[in-house]
PDB file of C-alpha atoms in Angstrom:
ATOM      1  CA  MET A   1       1.684 -22.385 -27.595  1.00 44.00           C
ATOM      2  CA  LEU A   2       2.075 -18.666 -27.046  1.00 48.00           C
ATOM      3  CA  PRO A   3       0.167 -16.132 -29.146  1.00 46.00           C
ATOM      4  CA  GLU A   4       1.750 -15.130 -32.455  1.00 47.00           C
ATOM      5  CA  GLY A   5       4.493 -12.565 -32.009  1.00 46.00           C
ATOM      6  CA  VAL A   6       5.146 -13.418 -28.335  1.00 49.00           C
ATOM      7  CA  ARG A   7       8.589 -14.907 -27.682  1.00 61.00           C
ATOM      8  CA  ARG A   8       9.054 -17.814 -25.324  1.00 67.00           C
ATOM      9  CA  PRO A   9      11.595 -16.993 -22.589  1.00 74.00           C
ATOM     10  CA  GLU A  10      14.869 -18.649 -23.542  1.00 81.00           C
ATOM     11  CA  GLN A  11      15.380 -19.784 -19.948  1.00 83.00           C
ATOM     12  CA  VAL A  12      12.104 -21.718 -20.106  1.00 80.00           C
ATOM     13  CA  VAL A  13      12.963 -23.283 -23.464  1.00 83.00           C
ATOM     14  CA  GLU A  14      16.378 -24.344 -22.193  1.00 86.00           C
ATOM     15  CA  PHE A  15      14.923 -25.802 -18.995  1.00 87.00           C
ATOM     16  CA  VAL A  16      12.361 -27.895 -20.886  1.00 84.00           C
ATOM     17  CA  ARG A  17      14.962 -29.142 -23.395  1.00 87.00           C
ATOM     18  CA  ARG A  18      17.236 -30.311 -20.599  1.00 88.00           C
ATOM     19  CA  ALA A  19      14.396 -31.813 -18.550  1.00 88.00           C
ATOM     20  CA  VAL A  20      13.274 -34.101 -21.395  1.00 86.00           C
ATOM     21  CA  GLU A  21      16.813 -34.578 -22.735  1.00 87.00           C
ATOM     22  CA  LEU A  22      16.236 -33.075 -26.165  1.00 86.00           C
ATOM     23  CA  PRO A  23      19.049 -31.972 -28.492  1.00 88.00           C
ATOM     24  CA  GLU A  24      20.135 -28.333 -28.308  1.00 84.00           C
ATOM     25  CA  SER A  25      18.861 -27.866 -31.859  1.00 84.00           C
ATOM     26  CA  THR A  26      15.249 -28.653 -30.854  1.00 82.00           C
ATOM     27  CA  LEU A  27      13.030 -25.605 -31.340  1.00 80.00           C
ATOM     28  CA  PRO A  28       9.789 -24.811 -29.444  1.00 76.00           C
ATOM     29  CA  VAL A  29       7.508 -25.105 -32.471  1.00 74.00           C
ATOM     30  CA  CYS A  30       4.111 -26.818 -32.599  1.00 66.00           C
ATOM     31  CA  ALA A  31       3.061 -28.553 -35.817  1.00 64.00           C
ATOM     32  CA  SER A  32      -0.487 -27.221 -35.505  1.00 68.00           C
ATOM     33  CA  GLY A  33      -2.900 -25.497 -33.194  1.00 70.00           C
ATOM     34  CA  ARG A  34      -4.493 -28.820 -32.275  1.00 79.00           C
ATOM     35  CA  THR A  35      -1.102 -30.191 -31.286  1.00 74.00           C
ATOM     36  CA  ALA A  36      -0.464 -27.181 -29.069  1.00 73.00           C
ATOM     37  CA  GLU A  37      -3.859 -27.570 -27.409  1.00 76.00           C
ATOM     38  CA  ARG A  38      -3.227 -31.254 -26.808  1.00 78.00           C
ATOM     39  CA  HIS A  39       0.127 -30.404 -25.218  1.00 75.00           C
ATOM     40  CA  ARG A  40      -1.511 -27.834 -22.962  1.00 75.00           C
ATOM     41  CA  SER A  41      -4.098 -30.398 -21.880  1.00 83.00           C
ATOM     42  CA  TRP A  42      -1.335 -32.868 -20.994  1.00 82.00           C
ATOM     43  CA  VAL A  43       0.520 -30.222 -18.986  1.00 79.00           C
ATOM     44  CA  ARG A  44      -2.643 -29.277 -17.081  1.00 82.00           C
ATOM     45  CA  GLU A  45      -3.397 -32.928 -16.347  1.00 81.00           C
ATOM     46  CA  ARG A  46       0.162 -33.533 -15.212  1.00 80.00           C
ATOM     47  CA  CYS A  47       0.146 -30.469 -12.941  1.00 81.00           C
ATOM     48  CA  GLY A  48      -3.365 -31.092 -11.645  1.00 86.00           C
ATOM     49  CA  VAL A  49      -4.726 -27.716 -12.715  1.00 87.00           C
ATOM     50  CA  ARG A  50      -7.782 -26.681 -14.686  1.00 89.00           C
ATOM     51  CA  TYR A  51      -8.200 -23.864 -17.160  1.00 89.00           C
ATOM     52  CA  ASP A  52     -10.988 -21.430 -16.352  1.00 88.00           C
ATOM     53  CA  GLY A  53      -9.902 -17.918 -17.222  1.00 91.00           C
ATOM     54  CA  GLN A  54     -13.021 -16.217 -15.879  1.00 95.00           C
ATOM     55  CA  ALA A  55     -12.896 -18.045 -12.547  1.00 96.00           C
ATOM     56  CA  ALA A  56      -9.170 -17.354 -12.211  1.00 95.00           C
ATOM     57  CA  ARG A  57      -9.576 -13.635 -12.859  1.00 96.00           C
ATOM     58  CA  LEU A  58     -12.527 -13.412 -10.476  1.00 96.00           C
ATOM     59  CA  LEU A  59     -10.638 -15.190  -7.687  1.00 97.00           C
ATOM     60  CA  ALA A  60      -7.519 -13.107  -8.244  1.00 97.00           C
ATOM     61  CA  GLY A  61      -9.496  -9.852  -8.259  1.00 96.00           C
ATOM     62  CA  ASP A  62     -11.461 -10.669  -5.106  1.00 96.00           C
ATOM     63  CA  THR A  63      -8.300 -11.757  -3.303  1.00 97.00           C
ATOM     64  CA  MET A  64      -6.462  -8.587  -4.277  1.00 96.00           C
ATOM     65  CA  ARG A  65      -9.359  -6.388  -3.192  1.00 96.00           C
ATOM     66  CA  VAL A  66      -9.525  -7.930   0.285  1.00 95.00           C
ATOM     67  CA  ALA A  67      -5.756  -7.658   0.704  1.00 94.00           C
ATOM     68  CA  ALA A  68      -5.612  -4.090  -0.616  1.00 93.00           C
ATOM     69  CA  ALA A  69      -8.324  -2.966   1.798  1.00 91.00           C
ATOM     70  CA  SER A  70      -6.816  -4.644   4.841  1.00 88.00           C
ATOM     71  CA  SER A  71      -3.058  -4.898   4.668  1.00 82.00           C
ATOM     72  CA  LYS A  72      -1.284  -4.572   1.307  1.00 87.00           C
ATOM     73  CA  ASN A  73      -0.494  -1.514  -0.790  1.00 84.00           C
ATOM     74  CA  ASN A  74       2.273  -2.775  -3.079  1.00 89.00           C
ATOM     75  CA  PRO A  75       1.032  -4.296  -6.385  1.00 93.00           C
ATOM     76  CA  ALA A  76       3.728  -6.998  -6.167  1.00 94.00           C
ATOM     77  CA  ASP A  77       2.335  -8.095  -2.785  1.00 95.00           C
ATOM     78  CA  LEU A  78      -1.188  -8.211  -4.222  1.00 96.00           C
ATOM     79  CA  ILE A  79       0.018 -10.422  -7.075  1.00 96.00           C
ATOM     80  CA  ASP A  80       1.800 -12.775  -4.658  1.00 96.00           C
ATOM     81  CA  ILE A  81      -1.351 -13.241  -2.571  1.00 96.00           C
ATOM     82  CA  ALA A  82      -3.453 -13.839  -5.697  1.00 96.00           C
ATOM     83  CA  LEU A  83      -0.962 -16.447  -6.913  1.00 96.00           C
ATOM     84  CA  GLU A  84      -1.237 -18.316  -3.616  1.00 96.00           C
ATOM     85  CA  LYS A  85      -5.019 -18.471  -3.902  1.00 96.00           C
ATOM     86  CA  LEU A  86      -4.900 -19.571  -7.546  1.00 96.00           C
ATOM     87  CA  VAL A  87      -2.504 -22.393  -6.691  1.00 94.00           C
ATOM     88  CA  GLU A  88      -4.696 -23.470  -3.777  1.00 94.00           C
ATOM     89  CA  ALA A  89      -7.702 -23.553  -6.132  1.00 94.00           C
ATOM     90  CA  ASN A  90      -5.743 -25.557  -8.755  1.00 93.00           C
ATOM     91  CA  LEU A  91      -6.512 -22.940 -11.391  1.00 93.00           C
ATOM     92  CA  GLU A  92      -4.203 -22.188 -14.292  1.00 91.00           C
ATOM     93  CA  ILE A  93      -2.471 -18.905 -13.579  1.00 91.00           C
ATOM     94  CA  PRO A  94      -3.281 -16.004 -15.923  1.00 92.00           C
ATOM     95  CA  ARG A  95      -0.493 -14.138 -17.671  1.00 91.00           C
ATOM     96  CA  PHE A  96       1.629 -11.885 -15.509  1.00 92.00           C
ATOM     97  CA  SER A  97       0.554  -8.860 -17.554  1.00 93.00           C
ATOM     98  CA  THR A  98      -3.067  -9.667 -16.676  1.00 95.00           C
ATOM     99  CA  LEU A  99      -2.315  -9.939 -12.950  1.00 96.00           C
ATOM    100  CA  ASP A 100      -0.132  -6.820 -13.040  1.00 96.00           C
ATOM    101  CA  ALA A 101      -2.869  -4.720 -14.655  1.00 96.00           C
ATOM    102  CA  MET A 102      -5.436  -6.164 -12.259  1.00 96.00           C
ATOM    103  CA  ALA A 103      -3.299  -5.336  -9.211  1.00 96.00           C
ATOM    104  CA  SER A 104      -2.827  -1.726 -10.312  1.00 95.00           C
ATOM    105  CA  THR A 105      -6.555  -1.319 -10.998  1.00 96.00           C
ATOM    106  CA  VAL A 106      -7.696  -2.896  -7.726  1.00 96.00           C
ATOM    107  CA  ARG A 107      -5.138  -0.937  -5.699  1.00 94.00           C
ATOM    108  CA  GLY A 108      -6.304   2.307  -7.282  1.00 93.00           C
ATOM    109  CA  GLN A 109      -9.980   1.550  -6.710  1.00 95.00           C
ATOM    110  CA  VAL A 110      -9.505   0.544  -3.069  1.00 95.00           C
ATOM    111  CA  ASN A 111      -7.352   3.571  -2.303  1.00 93.00           C
ATOM    112  CA  GLU A 112      -9.894   5.899  -3.933  1.00 94.00           C
ATOM    113  CA  GLU A 113     -12.598   4.385  -1.717  1.00 95.00           C
ATOM    114  CA  ILE A 114     -10.410   4.956   1.345  1.00 95.00           C
ATOM    115  CA  LEU A 115      -9.738   8.564   0.348  1.00 95.00           C
ATOM    116  CA  ALA A 116     -13.448   9.183  -0.189  1.00 96.00           C
ATOM    117  CA  GLY A 117     -14.211   7.745   3.247  1.00 96.00           C
ATOM    118  CA  ILE A 118     -11.634   9.959   4.947  1.00 96.00           C
ATOM    119  CA  ARG A 119     -12.973  13.007   3.148  1.00 96.00           C
ATOM    120  CA  GLY A 120     -16.526  12.191   4.200  1.00 96.00           C
ATOM    121  CA  ARG A 121     -15.492  11.960   7.862  1.00 96.00           C
ATOM    122  CA  THR A 122     -13.479  15.199   7.840  1.00 95.00           C
ATOM    123  CA  ALA A 123     -15.172  18.520   8.469  1.00 94.00           C
ATOM    124  CA  GLU A 124     -14.467  21.300   5.962  1.00 94.00           C
ATOM    125  CA  GLU A 125     -12.583  23.388   8.516  1.00 93.00           C
ATOM    126  CA  GLU A 126     -10.442  20.390   9.480  1.00 94.00           C
ATOM    127  CA  ARG A 127      -9.755  19.656   5.824  1.00 94.00           C
ATOM    128  CA  ARG A 128      -8.654  23.252   5.176  1.00 93.00           C
ATOM    129  CA  ARG A 129      -6.377  23.040   8.206  1.00 92.00           C
ATOM    130  CA  LEU A 130      -4.737  19.852   6.945  1.00 93.00           C
ATOM    131  CA  LEU A 131      -4.314  21.125   3.387  1.00 93.00           C
ATOM    132  CA  GLY A 132      -2.739  24.335   4.702  1.00 92.00           C
ATOM    133  CA  LEU A 133       0.064  22.584   6.602  1.00 91.00           C
ATOM    134  CA  PRO A 134       2.472  22.420   3.613  1.00 90.00           C
ATOM    135  CA  ASP A 135       2.241  26.189   3.040  1.00 86.00           C
ATOM    136  CA  VAL A 136       5.443  28.113   3.780  1.00 73.00           C
ATOM    137  CA  ILE A 137       5.066  30.114   6.999  1.00 76.00           C
ATOM    138  CA  GLY A 138       8.464  31.683   7.656  1.00 66.00           C
ATOM    139  CA  LEU A 139      11.652  33.116   6.192  1.00 64.00           C
ATOM    140  CA  ASP A 140      13.410  29.852   6.988  1.00 70.00           C
ATOM    141  CA  ARG A 141      10.842  28.200   4.680  1.00 73.00           C
ATOM    142  CA  LYS A 142       9.821  25.825   7.447  1.00 79.00           C
ATOM    143  CA  THR A 143       6.205  24.670   7.338  1.00 86.00           C
ATOM    144  CA  LEU A 144       3.820  23.155   9.830  1.00 86.00           C
ATOM    145  CA  PHE A 145       4.023  19.989   7.737  1.00 88.00           C
ATOM    146  CA  ASN A 146       7.728  19.837   8.654  1.00 86.00           C
ATOM    147  CA  ALA A 147       6.755  20.057  12.315  1.00 82.00           C
ATOM    148  CA  LEU A 148       4.361  17.157  11.862  1.00 84.00           C
ATOM    149  CA  GLN A 149       7.121  15.045  10.321  1.00 83.00           C
ATOM    150  CA  GLN A 150       9.607  15.667  13.117  1.00 78.00           C
ATOM    151  CA  ASN A 151       9.917  13.570  16.235  1.00 70.00           C
ATOM    152  CA  PRO A 152       9.489  15.972  19.178  1.00 62.00           C
ATOM    153  CA  GLY A 153      11.895  13.925  21.314  1.00 59.00           C
ATOM    154  CA  ARG A 154      11.609  11.726  24.376  1.00 59.00           C
ATOM    155  CA  ALA A 155       9.044  12.548  27.019  1.00 55.00           C
ATOM    156  CA  THR A 156      11.548  13.603  29.684  1.00 59.00           C
ATOM    157  CA  TRP A 157      10.968  16.358  32.207  1.00 59.00           C
ATOM    158  CA  SER A 158      13.505  18.557  30.405  1.00 60.00           C
ATOM    159  CA  HIS A 159      11.489  18.242  27.175  1.00 67.00           C
ATOM    160  CA  PHE A 160       8.094  18.161  28.821  1.00 70.00           C
ATOM    161  CA  LYS A 161       6.933  21.644  27.798  1.00 74.00           C
ATOM    162  CA  ARG A 162       7.955  21.167  24.162  1.00 75.00           C
ATOM    163  CA  LEU A 163       6.363  17.728  23.931  1.00 76.00           C
ATOM    164  CA  LYS A 164       3.202  18.891  25.677  1.00 78.00           C
ATOM    165  CA  ASP A 165       2.853  21.822  23.270  1.00 81.00           C
ATOM    166  CA  HIS A 166       3.484  19.531  20.286  1.00 79.00           C
ATOM    167  CA  LEU A 167       0.829  17.064  21.387  1.00 81.00           C
ATOM    168  CA  GLU A 168      -1.707  19.822  22.028  1.00 86.00           C
ATOM    169  CA  TRP A 169      -0.997  21.221  18.554  1.00 88.00           C
ATOM    170  CA  VAL A 170      -1.455  17.796  16.915  1.00 87.00           C
ATOM    171  CA  ASP A 171      -4.661  17.228  18.902  1.00 87.00           C
ATOM    172  CA  GLY A 172      -5.874  20.620  17.730  1.00 89.00           C
ATOM    173  CA  LEU A 173      -5.721  19.525  14.094  1.00 90.00           C
ATOM    174  CA  GLY A 174      -8.827  17.392  14.623  1.00 91.00           C
ATOM    175  CA  ASP A 175     -10.092  13.955  15.547  1.00 93.00           C
ATOM    176  CA  THR A 176      -7.781  11.570  13.679  1.00 93.00           C
ATOM    177  CA  ALA A 177      -9.586   8.544  15.120  1.00 93.00           C
ATOM    178  CA  LYS A 178     -12.815   9.688  13.484  1.00 95.00           C
ATOM    179  CA  TRP A 179     -11.128  10.541  10.172  1.00 95.00           C
ATOM    180  CA  LEU A 180      -9.480   7.135   9.927  1.00 95.00           C
ATOM    181  CA  GLU A 181     -12.368   5.063  11.227  1.00 94.00           C
ATOM    182  CA  GLN A 182     -12.682   1.775   9.281  1.00 90.00           C
ATOM    183  CA  VAL A 183      -9.244   2.268   7.685  1.00 94.00           C
ATOM    184  CA  ALA A 184      -6.946  -0.679   8.434  1.00 92.00           C
ATOM    185  CA  SER A 185      -3.982   0.208  10.662  1.00 92.00           C
ATOM    186  CA  THR A 186      -1.568  -1.144   8.056  1.00 91.00           C
ATOM    187  CA  LYS A 187      -3.023   1.222   5.450  1.00 92.00           C
ATOM    188  CA  VAL A 188      -2.707   4.139   7.887  1.00 94.00           C
ATOM    189  CA  ALA A 189       0.940   3.195   8.437  1.00 92.00           C
ATOM    190  CA  ASP A 190       1.563   2.958   4.680  1.00 91.00           C
ATOM    191  CA  PHE A 191      -0.006   6.356   4.012  1.00 93.00           C
ATOM    192  CA  ALA A 192       1.861   7.925   6.937  1.00 93.00           C
ATOM    193  CA  GLY A 193       5.126   6.503   5.630  1.00 92.00           C
ATOM    194  CA  GLU A 194       4.388   7.891   2.182  1.00 93.00           C
ATOM    195  CA  ALA A 195       3.735  11.315   3.722  1.00 93.00           C
ATOM    196  CA  GLU A 196       6.973  11.206   5.716  1.00 92.00           C
ATOM    197  CA  ALA A 197       8.914  10.540   2.510  1.00 92.00           C
ATOM    198  CA  GLN A 198       7.636  13.788   0.946  1.00 92.00           C
ATOM    199  CA  ASP A 199       8.505  17.404   1.478  1.00 89.00           C
ATOM    200  CA  ALA A 200       6.029  20.264   1.380  1.00 87.00           C
ATOM    201  CA  ALA A 201       6.663  20.891  -2.316  1.00 88.00           C
ATOM    202  CA  THR A 202       6.253  17.307  -3.548  1.00 92.00           C
ATOM    203  CA  LEU A 203       3.219  16.801  -1.330  1.00 90.00           C
ATOM    204  CA  LYS A 204       1.422  19.490  -3.316  1.00 87.00           C
ATOM    205  CA  ASP A 205       1.761  17.350  -6.446  1.00 91.00           C
ATOM    206  CA  TYR A 206      -0.912  15.015  -5.045  1.00 93.00           C
ATOM    207  CA  THR A 207      -4.624  15.533  -5.463  1.00 94.00           C
ATOM    208  CA  GLU A 208      -6.315  17.325  -2.583  1.00 94.00           C
ATOM    209  CA  ASP A 209      -8.024  14.132  -1.399  1.00 95.00           C
ATOM    210  CA  LYS A 210      -4.766  12.161  -1.401  1.00 95.00           C
ATOM    211  CA  ARG A 211      -2.846  15.014   0.229  1.00 95.00           C
ATOM    212  CA  ALA A 212      -5.409  15.406   3.005  1.00 95.00           C
ATOM    213  CA  ALA A 213      -5.489  11.647   3.616  1.00 96.00           C
ATOM    214  CA  LEU A 214      -1.698  11.361   3.804  1.00 95.00           C
ATOM    215  CA  ILE A 215      -1.462  14.252   6.255  1.00 95.00           C
ATOM    216  CA  ALA A 216      -4.312  12.814   8.339  1.00 95.00           C
ATOM    217  CA  CYS A 217      -2.476   9.495   8.616  1.00 95.00           C
ATOM    218  CA  LEU A 218       0.773  11.269   9.482  1.00 94.00           C
ATOM    219  CA  ALA A 219      -1.056  13.261  12.164  1.00 93.00           C
ATOM    220  CA  ALA A 220      -2.381  10.016  13.653  1.00 93.00           C
ATOM    221  CA  LYS A 221       1.151   8.600  13.699  1.00 91.00           C
ATOM    222  CA  ALA A 222       2.543  11.792  15.261  1.00 88.00           C
ATOM    223  CA  ARG A 223      -0.072  11.679  18.006  1.00 87.00           C
ATOM    224  CA  MET A 224       0.640   8.022  18.757  1.00 85.00           C
ATOM    225  CA  ARG A 225       4.398   8.620  18.698  1.00 81.00           C
ATOM    226  CA  ALA A 226       4.155  11.536  21.111  1.00 73.00           C
ATOM    227  CA  ARG A 227       1.923   9.681  23.551  1.00 71.00           C
ATOM    228  CA  ASP A 228       3.902   6.438  23.445  1.00 66.00           C
ATOM    229  CA  GLU A 229       7.373   7.882  24.013  1.00 57.00           C
ATOM    230  CA  PRO A 230       8.767   6.495  27.303  1.00 48.00           C
ATOM    231  CA  PRO A 231       8.326   7.613  29.987  1.00 47.00           C
ATOM    232  CA  ARG A 232       4.657   7.966  29.088  1.00 48.00           C
ATOM    233  CA  LEU A 233       3.528  11.492  28.358  1.00 49.00           C
ATOM    234  CA  SER A 234       0.225  10.707  30.038  1.00 52.00           C
ATOM    235  CA  ALA A 235       2.092  10.073  33.292  1.00 53.00           C
ATOM    236  CA  LEU A 236       3.908  13.374  32.944  1.00 50.00           C
ATOM    237  CA  LEU A 237       0.660  15.165  32.198  1.00 52.00           C
ATOM    238  CA  GLU A 238      -0.934  13.640  35.295  1.00 54.00           C
ATOM    239  CA  GLY A 239       2.055  14.674  37.377  1.00 52.00           C
ATOM    240  CA  ASP A 240       1.901  18.188  36.019  1.00 51.00           C
ATOM    241  CA  ALA A 241      -1.797  18.383  36.861  1.00 49.00           C
ATOM    242  CA  CYS A 242      -1.150  17.187  40.407  1.00 48.00           C
ATOM    243  CA  GLN A 243       1.563  19.817  40.911  1.00 49.00           C
ATOM    244  CA  ARG A 244      -0.842  22.552  39.803  1.00 48.00           C
ATOM    245  CA  LEU A 245      -3.350  21.302  42.388  1.00 42.00           C
TER     246      LEU A 245
END
């Protein structure tokens, strides 16, 4: 029996009526609270689940936290993983509203911890440099953040100078490996993708910690993208060094 004032989904009522071959006029009403409790006990026994709200919430929260720290950033994904664990443990599933609120809270807490870690590993001068990238620098209103978003092109000899300069500029922003130490690669990719979806103006709507973290992740992606473009930039750099010798 649902709490007073909460409507039962009509699709569920219809499914149950048809499953037990009840007349269309049958309404989902329990004669008393004891009857409703007895029905719930029968359903749990039939489904092989046990009711333990505290254990279910604890398991769901722990599962979401591990997933949020390692691979998932979407609340819907966190809920899906928690549901899998609850089913495996034969625990009655909490209300969706409970899981939804839990996913949002856990996601926020984990992301705040990640942002704090990135800030602690970033020197003040590096942080100022990152936060200054979205500032307008020319009459064309192009910013250095725009340059970080753009793909510099394939590492061909014709583009070598431009790509080399771009990589040196990205490297000059700071040590992205140090900033993002202990941050899961999937989280770095998520944050970088979020940064790529912004422009300089919308990026400034974020808090300074979130803005710096997003730009740091985008810088890491830009560095990897520049170095991994075929043919390998490292090979071109080595060839350039040999020619100078």
